[in-house]
Every structure is written in C-alpha cells, then in structure tokens.
mmCIF file of N, CA and C in Angstrom:
data_model
loop_
_atom_site.group_PDB
_atom_site.id
_atom_site.type_symbol
_atom_site.label_atom_id
_atom_site.label_comp_id
_atom_site.label_asym_id
_atom_site.label_seq_id
_atom_site.Cartn_x
_atom_site.Cartn_y
_atom_site.Cartn_z
ATOM 1 N N MET A 15 93.091 134.230 110.125
ATOM 2 C CA MET A 15 92.130 133.709 109.149
ATOM 3 C C MET A 15 92.855 132.878 108.087
ATOM 4 N N SER A 16 93.957 133.411 107.575
ATOM 5 C CA SER A 16 94.694 132.715 106.518
ATOM 6 C C SER A 16 95.309 131.408 107.030
ATOM 7 N N SER A 17 95.721 131.397 108.306
ATOM 8 C CA SER A 17 96.326 130.191 108.872
ATOM 9 C C SER A 17 95.296 129.061 108.965
ATOM 10 N N ILE A 18 94.066 129.413 109.347
ATOM 11 C CA ILE A 18 92.989 128.423 109.433
ATOM 12 C C ILE A 18 92.700 127.861 108.042
ATOM 13 N N PHE A 19 92.710 128.748 107.051
ATOM 14 C CA PHE A 19 92.443 128.339 105.677
ATOM 15 C C PHE A 19 93.518 127.378 105.180
ATOM 16 N N SER A 20 94.786 127.707 105.433
ATOM 17 C CA SER A 20 95.888 126.852 104.993
ATOM 18 C C SER A 20 95.844 125.500 105.704
ATOM 19 N N PHE A 21 95.495 125.502 106.994
ATOM 20 C CA PHE A 21 95.388 124.261 107.763
ATOM 21 C C PHE A 21 94.290 123.374 107.190
ATOM 22 N N THR A 22 93.135 123.974 106.902
ATOM 23 C CA THR A 22 92.016 123.229 106.325
ATOM 24 C C THR A 22 92.399 122.680 104.960
ATOM 25 N N TYR A 23 93.124 123.487 104.184
ATOM 26 C CA TYR A 23 93.566 123.067 102.847
ATOM 27 C C TYR A 23 94.505 121.867 102.939
ATOM 28 N N LEU A 24 95.462 121.927 103.882
ATOM 29 C CA LEU A 24 96.397 120.811 104.076
ATOM 30 C C LEU A 24 95.656 119.546 104.489
ATOM 31 N N LEU A 25 94.697 119.696 105.388
ATOM 32 C CA LEU A 25 93.903 118.559 105.853
ATOM 33 C C LEU A 25 93.132 117.944 104.689
ATOM 34 N N TYR A 26 92.558 118.804 103.851
ATOM 35 C CA TYR A 26 91.801 118.366 102.678
ATOM 36 C C TYR A 26 92.690 117.599 101.704
ATOM 37 N N VAL A 27 93.886 118.131 101.453
ATOM 38 C CA VAL A 27 94.837 117.480 100.541
ATOM 39 C C VAL A 27 95.263 116.122 101.096
ATOM 40 N N GLN A 28 95.559 116.071 102.404
ATOM 41 C CA GLN A 28 95.987 114.830 103.044
ATOM 42 C C GLN A 28 94.892 113.769 102.941
ATOM 43 N N THR A 29 93.652 114.163 103.226
ATOM 44 C CA THR A 29 92.527 113.236 103.146
ATOM 45 C C THR A 29 92.356 112.735 101.718
ATOM 46 N N GLY A 30 92.502 113.638 100.758
ATOM 47 C CA GLY A 30 92.384 113.274 99.348
ATOM 48 C C GLY A 30 93.439 112.264 98.939
ATOM 49 N N LEU A 31 94.673 112.473 99.413
ATOM 50 C CA LEU A 31 95.770 111.553 99.096
ATOM 51 C C LEU A 31 95.511 110.177 99.683
ATOM 52 N N ILE A 32 95.052 110.132 100.933
ATOM 53 C CA ILE A 32 94.761 108.861 101.595
ATOM 54 C C ILE A 32 93.667 108.113 100.832
ATOM 55 N N CYS A 33 92.608 108.821 100.463
ATOM 56 C CA CYS A 33 91.509 108.208 99.710
ATOM 57 C C CYS A 33 92.010 107.675 98.374
ATOM 58 N N PHE A 34 92.865 108.450 97.696
ATOM 59 C CA PHE A 34 93.411 108.057 96.402
ATOM 60 C C PHE A 34 94.225 106.774 96.530
ATOM 61 N N LEU A 35 95.062 106.699 97.569
ATOM 62 C CA LEU A 35 95.884 105.509 97.788
ATOM 63 C C LEU A 35 95.016 104.291 98.090
ATOM 64 N N GLU A 36 93.977 104.476 98.899
ATOM 65 C CA GLU A 36 93.077 103.376 99.234
ATOM 66 C C GLU A 36 92.366 102.847 97.997
ATOM 67 N N ILE A 37 91.913 103.763 97.127
ATOM 68 C CA ILE A 37 91.229 103.367 95.896
ATOM 69 C C ILE A 37 92.190 102.593 95.001
ATOM 70 N N GLN A 38 93.443 103.050 94.899
ATOM 71 C CA GLN A 38 94.448 102.357 94.086
ATOM 72 C C GLN A 38 94.696 100.957 94.626
ATOM 73 N N LYS A 39 94.769 100.813 95.949
ATOM 74 C CA LYS A 39 94.978 99.503 96.575
ATOM 75 C C LYS A 39 93.837 98.564 96.215
ATOM 76 N N LEU A 40 92.596 99.046 96.349
ATOM 77 C CA LEU A 40 91.424 98.236 96.021
ATOM 78 C C LEU A 40 91.432 97.835 94.557
ATOM 79 N N PHE A 41 91.824 98.770 93.685
ATOM 80 C CA PHE A 41 91.870 98.516 92.249
ATOM 81 C C PHE A 41 92.874 97.414 91.928
ATOM 82 N N HIS A 42 94.058 97.471 92.546
ATOM 83 C CA HIS A 42 95.078 96.453 92.318
ATOM 84 C C HIS A 42 94.620 95.097 92.842
ATOM 85 N N MET A 43 93.972 95.082 94.000
ATOM 86 C CA MET A 43 93.461 93.837 94.574
ATOM 87 C C MET A 43 92.425 93.218 93.652
ATOM 88 N N GLU A 44 91.554 94.046 93.084
ATOM 89 C CA GLU A 44 90.513 93.576 92.180
ATOM 90 C C GLU A 44 91.136 92.971 90.925
ATOM 91 N N LYS A 45 92.167 93.635 90.384
ATOM 92 C CA LYS A 45 92.863 93.142 89.194
ATOM 93 C C LYS A 45 93.490 91.780 89.473
ATOM 94 N N ARG A 46 94.124 91.640 90.623
ATOM 95 C CA ARG A 46 94.772 90.393 91.006
ATOM 96 C C ARG A 46 93.726 89.283 91.135
ATOM 97 N N PHE A 47 92.614 89.608 91.761
ATOM 98 C CA PHE A 47 91.533 88.646 91.957
ATOM 99 C C PHE A 47 90.993 88.159 90.616
ATOM 100 N N LEU A 48 90.833 89.082 89.662
ATOM 101 C CA LEU A 48 90.338 88.724 88.335
ATOM 102 C C LEU A 48 91.333 87.830 87.609
ATOM 103 N N LEU A 49 92.630 88.112 87.763
ATOM 104 C CA LEU A 49 93.669 87.285 87.135
ATOM 105 C C LEU A 49 93.648 85.874 87.702
ATOM 106 N N ILE A 50 93.495 85.764 89.020
ATOM 107 C CA ILE A 50 93.435 84.454 89.679
ATOM 108 C C ILE A 50 92.197 83.692 89.206
ATOM 109 N N GLU A 51 91.088 84.408 89.060
ATOM 110 C CA GLU A 51 89.835 83.788 88.634
ATOM 111 C C GLU A 51 89.948 83.222 87.214
ATOM 112 N N LYS A 52 90.710 83.916 86.350
ATOM 113 C CA LYS A 52 90.880 83.483 84.957
ATOM 114 C C LYS A 52 91.622 82.153 84.861
ATOM 115 N N ILE A 53 92.580 81.926 85.759
ATOM 116 C CA ILE A 53 93.425 80.722 85.720
ATOM 117 C C ILE A 53 92.662 79.459 86.094
#
C-alpha cells in the first residue's frame, strides 16, 4: 500500500514540475514578445 502511495506521489511531483517548467517557458516567451512589440 505504501509503495503505491509513494509511486503516485512521485508521479504527481514529476507532473507538477513539468507543468511548472512549461508555464515558465510560456511566461518568458510572452515577455520576449512584448519587448519585441515595444521596439
């Protein structure tokens, strides 16, 4: 039971990290786009 819980927890953390990185990438792209638009 505990092994299944730890596996699910690891999967959840990994998914969260991937989502966080993707959001950061989009945020940086948006910032760059806005800077280009200003020029």
